[in-house]
Short mmCIF file of C-alpha atoms in Angstrom, two decimals:
data_model
loop_
_atom_site.label_atom_id
_atom_site.label_comp_id
_atom_site.label_asym_id
_atom_site.label_seq_id
_atom_site.Cartn_x
_atom_site.Cartn_y
_atom_site.Cartn_z
CA GLU A 1 -3.07 -19.86 19.00
CA VAL A 2 -3.56 -22.52 16.06
CA ASP A 3 -2.79 -26.08 16.90
CA THR A 4 -2.94 -27.25 12.90
CA ASP A 5 -0.84 -26.40 10.20
CA THR A 6 -3.17 -23.62 8.84
CA THR A 7 -2.25 -21.94 5.46
CA ILE A 8 -2.57 -17.96 5.31
CA GLU A 9 -5.74 -17.80 2.85
CA GLU A 10 -7.51 -19.53 6.20
CA ILE A 11 -6.16 -17.44 8.24
CA GLY A 12 -7.74 -14.56 6.34
CA LYS A 13 -10.87 -15.97 6.84
CA MET A 14 -10.61 -16.44 10.46
CA TYR A 15 -9.58 -13.10 11.25
CA ASP A 16 -10.11 -9.47 9.22
CA VAL A 17 -7.79 -9.76 6.85
CA LEU A 18 -7.05 -9.72 3.45
CA TYR A 19 -4.30 -11.36 1.46
CA LEU A 20 -3.41 -10.38 -2.21
CA SER A 21 -1.36 -13.38 -2.72
CA PRO A 22 1.02 -13.60 -5.29
CA ASP A 23 -1.00 -15.70 -7.66
CA ARG A 24 -3.47 -12.69 -7.66
CA ASN A 25 -3.97 -12.86 -11.06
CA ILE A 26 -6.37 -16.08 -10.70
CA ILE A 27 -9.46 -16.65 -8.24
CA GLU A 28 -9.86 -20.43 -7.17
CA PHE A 29 -13.91 -19.93 -6.31
CA GLU A 30 -15.34 -23.12 -3.49
CA ASP A 31 -16.16 -25.19 -6.17
CA GLY A 32 -13.16 -25.74 -8.18
CA MET A 33 -13.92 -23.35 -10.87
CA ILE A 34 -10.81 -21.10 -11.76
CA ARG A 35 -11.56 -17.59 -13.37
CA ASN A 36 -8.94 -14.42 -14.39
CA SER A 37 -9.01 -12.18 -11.17
CA ILE A 38 -8.61 -9.33 -13.97
CA ASP A 39 -12.77 -10.52 -15.18
CA VAL A 40 -14.04 -10.97 -11.58
CA LEU A 41 -12.89 -7.25 -11.16
CA VAL A 42 -14.45 -5.55 -14.22
CA ASP A 43 -17.78 -7.90 -13.09
CA ASP A 44 -17.61 -7.09 -9.80
CA PHE A 45 -16.93 -2.98 -10.55
CA ASN A 46 -19.59 -2.81 -13.17
CA ALA A 47 -22.31 -4.59 -10.51
CA ARG A 48 -21.66 -1.78 -8.11
CA ILE A 49 -22.09 0.87 -10.43
CA SER A 50 -25.11 -0.38 -12.32
CA SER A 51 -27.11 -1.11 -8.96
CA ALA A 52 -25.84 2.59 -7.65
CA VAL A 53 -27.01 4.58 -11.16
CA GLU A 54 -30.32 2.42 -10.32
CA ASP A 55 -30.64 4.64 -7.07
CA MET A 56 -30.45 8.15 -7.78
CA SER A 57 -33.85 9.41 -8.15
CA ILE A 58 -34.58 11.10 -4.61
CA GLU A 59 -37.81 11.06 -3.29
CA ILE A 60 -38.35 13.63 -0.57
CA GLY A 61 -40.16 11.64 2.30
CA ASP A 62 -41.87 12.43 5.24
CA ASP A 63 -38.97 11.95 7.52
CA LEU A 64 -36.77 15.20 8.48
CA CYS A 65 -33.37 16.21 9.31
CA ASP A 66 -32.43 18.13 12.69
CA ASP A 67 -34.41 21.54 12.96
CA MET A 68 -31.96 24.13 12.78
CA GLU A 69 -31.47 27.73 12.38
CA PRO A 70 -32.00 29.14 8.89
CA SER A 71 -28.02 30.15 7.95
CA ASP A 72 -26.98 26.49 9.89
CA PHE A 73 -29.38 24.96 7.40
CA VAL A 74 -27.56 26.43 4.41
CA ASN A 75 -24.27 25.21 5.59
CA LYS A 76 -25.24 22.40 6.00
CA CYS A 77 -26.71 22.08 2.30
CA LYS A 78 -23.87 23.28 1.13
CA ASP A 79 -22.10 20.42 2.84
CA ILE A 80 -23.81 18.08 1.18
CA LYS A 81 -23.78 19.94 -2.29
CA ALA A 82 -19.69 19.84 -2.10
CA LYS A 83 -19.46 16.13 -1.66
CA MET A 84 -22.34 15.34 -4.37
CA ASP A 85 -20.38 17.56 -6.84
CA PHE A 86 -16.90 15.09 -5.48
CA MET A 87 -19.34 12.11 -6.03
CA SER A 88 -20.04 13.37 -9.52
CA GLU A 89 -16.67 12.49 -10.29
CA ALA A 90 -17.76 8.83 -10.34
CA GLY A 91 -21.20 9.59 -12.58
CA PHE A 92 -23.40 9.64 -9.50
CA VAL A 93 -25.52 12.46 -9.72
CA PRO A 94 -28.80 12.48 -7.79
CA LYS A 95 -31.74 12.95 -9.74
CA LEU A 96 -34.05 16.01 -7.30
CA PRO A 97 -37.33 17.35 -7.77
CA SER A 98 -37.54 19.98 -10.48
CA ASP A 99 -39.34 21.98 -8.60
CA ILE A 100 -37.37 23.01 -5.36
CA LYS A 101 -33.91 24.80 -5.44
CA PHE A 102 -30.97 22.98 -4.12
CA PRO A 103 -28.40 24.28 -2.27
CA PRO A 104 -31.54 26.46 -1.02
CA GLU A 105 -31.03 30.57 -0.25
CA ARG A 106 -32.28 31.34 3.49
CA MET A 107 -35.58 33.35 2.38
CA ASP A 108 -36.32 29.59 0.15
CA TYR A 109 -35.80 27.64 3.25
CA CYS A 110 -37.63 29.81 5.47
CA ASP A 111 -40.41 29.60 2.82
CA ASN A 112 -40.81 25.48 2.72
CA ARG A 113 -39.44 24.66 6.18
CA ASP A 114 -40.62 21.32 6.22
CA ARG A 115 -40.35 19.96 2.89
CA TYR A 116 -36.38 21.83 2.68
CA ARG A 117 -36.15 19.31 5.72
CA ALA A 118 -37.11 16.36 4.11
CA LEU A 119 -35.29 16.87 1.11
CA LEU A 120 -32.01 17.22 3.30
CA HIS A 121 -32.81 14.01 5.16
CA SER A 122 -32.93 12.38 2.01
CA LEU A 123 -29.98 13.56 0.48
CA MET A 124 -28.02 12.79 3.45
CA ASP A 125 -29.05 9.15 3.51
CA TRP A 126 -27.91 9.01 -0.29
CA VAL A 127 -24.67 10.76 0.62
CA GLU A 128 -24.50 8.09 3.20
CA ARG A 129 -24.82 5.49 1.43
CA TYR A 130 -22.70 5.87 -1.67
CA TYR A 131 -19.71 8.26 -0.77
CA VAL A 132 -17.61 5.64 0.05
CA LEU A 133 -17.72 3.94 -3.34
CA ALA A 134 -17.68 6.92 -4.96
CA GLU A 135 -14.64 7.94 -3.37
CA SER A 136 -12.93 4.16 -4.04
CA ILE A 137 -14.15 5.15 -8.22
CA VAL A 138 -12.14 8.31 -7.42
CA THR A 139 -9.40 7.63 -6.61
CA TYR A 140 -8.87 4.37 -8.52
CA LEU A 141 -9.38 5.68 -11.78
CA ASP A 142 -6.95 8.69 -10.40
CA ILE A 143 -4.55 6.21 -9.36
CA LEU A 144 -5.12 4.01 -13.00
CA ASN A 145 -4.81 6.97 -15.20
CA GLY A 146 -1.77 8.08 -12.91
CA MET A 147 0.23 5.15 -13.94
CA PHE A 148 -1.08 3.98 -17.17
CA THR A 149 0.69 5.72 -20.41
CA ASN A 150 -1.21 6.07 -23.85
CA LYS A 151 -4.16 4.84 -22.23
CA ARG A 152 -6.95 6.09 -19.54
CA VAL A 153 -9.09 4.24 -17.47
CA VAL A 154 -13.09 5.55 -18.02
CA ILE A 155 -16.19 5.09 -17.05
CA ASN A 156 -18.56 4.50 -20.35
CA GLU A 157 -22.27 6.11 -21.38
CA HIS A 158 -23.00 2.76 -20.21
CA ASN A 159 -21.90 2.80 -17.02
CA ARG A 160 -19.03 -0.04 -17.55
CA LEU A 161 -15.32 0.37 -16.90
CA SER A 162 -13.43 1.18 -20.00
CA ILE A 163 -9.63 1.17 -21.55
CA VAL A 164 -9.35 3.67 -23.71
CA LEU A 165 -6.36 4.40 -26.01
CA PHE A 166 -5.24 8.02 -27.07
CA ASP A 167 -6.65 6.85 -30.40
CA GLY A 168 -10.20 6.93 -29.21
CA ASN A 169 -10.01 3.26 -29.88
CA ASN A 170 -11.25 0.66 -26.92
CA ILE A 171 -9.35 -2.20 -25.64
CA PRO A 172 -10.45 -4.87 -24.01
CA VAL A 173 -8.93 -5.17 -19.89
CA ASN A 174 -7.66 -8.61 -20.93
CA LYS A 175 -5.07 -7.14 -23.32
CA LEU A 176 -3.39 -5.02 -21.38
CA SER A 177 0.06 -5.78 -20.12
CA ALA A 178 0.95 -8.44 -17.00
CA GLY A 179 2.09 -5.11 -14.88
CA GLU A 180 -1.27 -3.47 -15.83
CA LYS A 181 -3.46 -5.88 -14.60
CA GLN A 182 -1.54 -6.22 -11.66
CA ILE A 183 -1.97 -2.54 -10.88
CA MET A 184 -5.84 -2.71 -11.53
CA ILE A 185 -5.75 -6.38 -9.64
CA MET A 186 -4.00 -4.48 -6.14
CA PHE A 187 -5.39 -1.16 -6.25
CA TYR A 188 -8.90 -3.00 -6.71
CA GLY A 189 -8.58 -5.48 -3.59
CA LEU A 190 -7.13 -2.33 -1.31
CA LEU A 191 -10.27 0.18 -2.69
CA PHE A 192 -13.24 -1.99 -2.88
CA MET A 193 -12.38 -4.82 -0.99
CA THR A 194 -11.81 -3.32 2.80
CA HIS A 195 -13.41 -1.41 5.61
CA ASP A 196 -12.26 0.30 8.51
CA ASP A 197 -9.30 -1.19 10.78
CA MET A 198 -8.85 -4.09 8.63
CA THR A 199 -5.66 -5.68 7.77
CA VAL A 200 -4.50 -6.28 4.24
CA ILE A 201 -1.48 -8.09 3.35
CA ILE A 202 0.53 -7.79 0.26
CA ASP A 203 2.98 -10.90 -1.70
CA GLU A 204 5.37 -9.44 -3.60
CA PRO A 205 3.91 -6.32 -5.41
CA GLU A 206 6.21 -5.94 -7.49
CA ILE A 207 5.28 -8.64 -9.32
CA SER A 208 5.28 -7.63 -13.38
CA LEU A 209 6.07 -3.97 -12.27
CA HIS A 210 8.41 -1.52 -14.00
CA VAL A 211 11.02 -0.29 -11.44
CA ALA A 212 9.93 3.41 -11.95
CA TRP A 213 6.10 1.50 -10.84
CA GLN A 214 7.59 -0.16 -8.15
CA GLN A 215 9.09 3.04 -6.52
CA ARG A 216 5.38 4.28 -6.84
CA LEU A 217 3.81 1.60 -4.64
CA CYS A 218 5.14 2.42 -1.02
CA ASN A 219 3.29 6.23 -1.17
CA LEU A 220 -0.09 4.78 -3.10
CA PHE A 221 0.05 2.40 0.24
CA LEU A 222 0.14 4.80 2.69
CA ASN A 223 -2.35 7.39 1.28
CA ILE A 224 -5.11 4.77 1.02
CA SER A 225 -3.97 3.04 4.42
CA ARG A 226 -4.85 6.86 5.55
CA ILE A 227 -8.25 6.55 3.84
CA ARG A 228 -9.67 3.65 4.20
CA ASN A 229 -8.19 3.12 7.75
CA ILE A 230 -6.49 0.18 7.30
CA ASP A 231 -2.99 -1.33 7.37
CA ILE A 232 -1.27 -2.83 4.65
CA LEU A 233 1.67 -5.06 5.16
CA VAL A 234 3.47 -5.78 2.31
CA ALA A 235 6.45 -8.39 1.79
CA THR A 236 9.12 -7.55 -0.89
CA HIS A 237 12.03 -9.12 -2.40
CA SER A 238 12.63 -5.54 -4.37
CA PRO A 239 14.32 -2.98 -2.28
CA GLN A 240 12.92 -0.43 -5.04
CA ILE A 241 8.86 -1.21 -3.44
CA ILE A 242 10.37 0.35 -0.24
CA HIS A 243 12.60 3.47 -2.59
CA ASP A 244 12.92 6.32 -0.08
CA ARG A 245 10.54 4.40 3.23
CA TRP A 246 13.71 2.09 5.17
CA ASP A 247 12.18 3.66 8.16
CA LEU A 248 9.02 1.90 7.87
CA ALA A 249 10.71 -1.33 6.39
CA GLN A 250 11.81 -4.47 8.62
CA GLU A 251 14.43 -7.45 7.17
CA LEU A 252 12.92 -10.35 8.06
CA ARG A 253 16.04 -12.94 8.50
CA ALA A 254 16.62 -16.39 10.20
CA ASP A 255 17.94 -14.62 13.06
CA HIS A 256 15.10 -12.33 13.14
CA ALA A 257 12.38 -15.16 13.10
#
């Protein structure tokens, strides 16, 4: 219970809530500075990637993973390799020692047991540090490229977010349409600014969006809710946002207040 008038932004700071307001295209910082959200988003995205790619070298240390039977160890290595292959879609490719094969065959492990246990320990630690970030990047790019037309959103050779037209030319992010910027901002918040058991409130997600895009949002929100283990509450005036999921909707009228 709150005794004084409280804004939804203040409630978000008091509780584990992310609020994506109708004015989400700008950010006002505590010092009064105002910036376009899309510029802040790109800077943050690039900084996350730069930090990760600087940590791609895998060192074999003294810590060992749990001892296990050769067949179990090889299977565990294959599981980690599958995660590494997925992470490579985000540009995250660890640099392994050149003199050791991964994943190993059974005999490789038997001949060099402790070194492989140390390598697997290092790789498990690396995957744990960056898997969620890689998953967020891959999911984010898949969503954007599934919605945008005549252009693709990619991570370029300099590990920076880039918009590439189908003729091969790049365009600045601030040249995107208002709707494209809204899509980038909303899904960036959902994927990169949340954690387990968090609640996200999205106010008027339909702003600047074509009807066809509005109809796709609900299923995308549901998928991200499962991926991130978050609750998403949407306030909308548009029946197109609800589309065919009226079973999830609650109409708010004065007699419901």
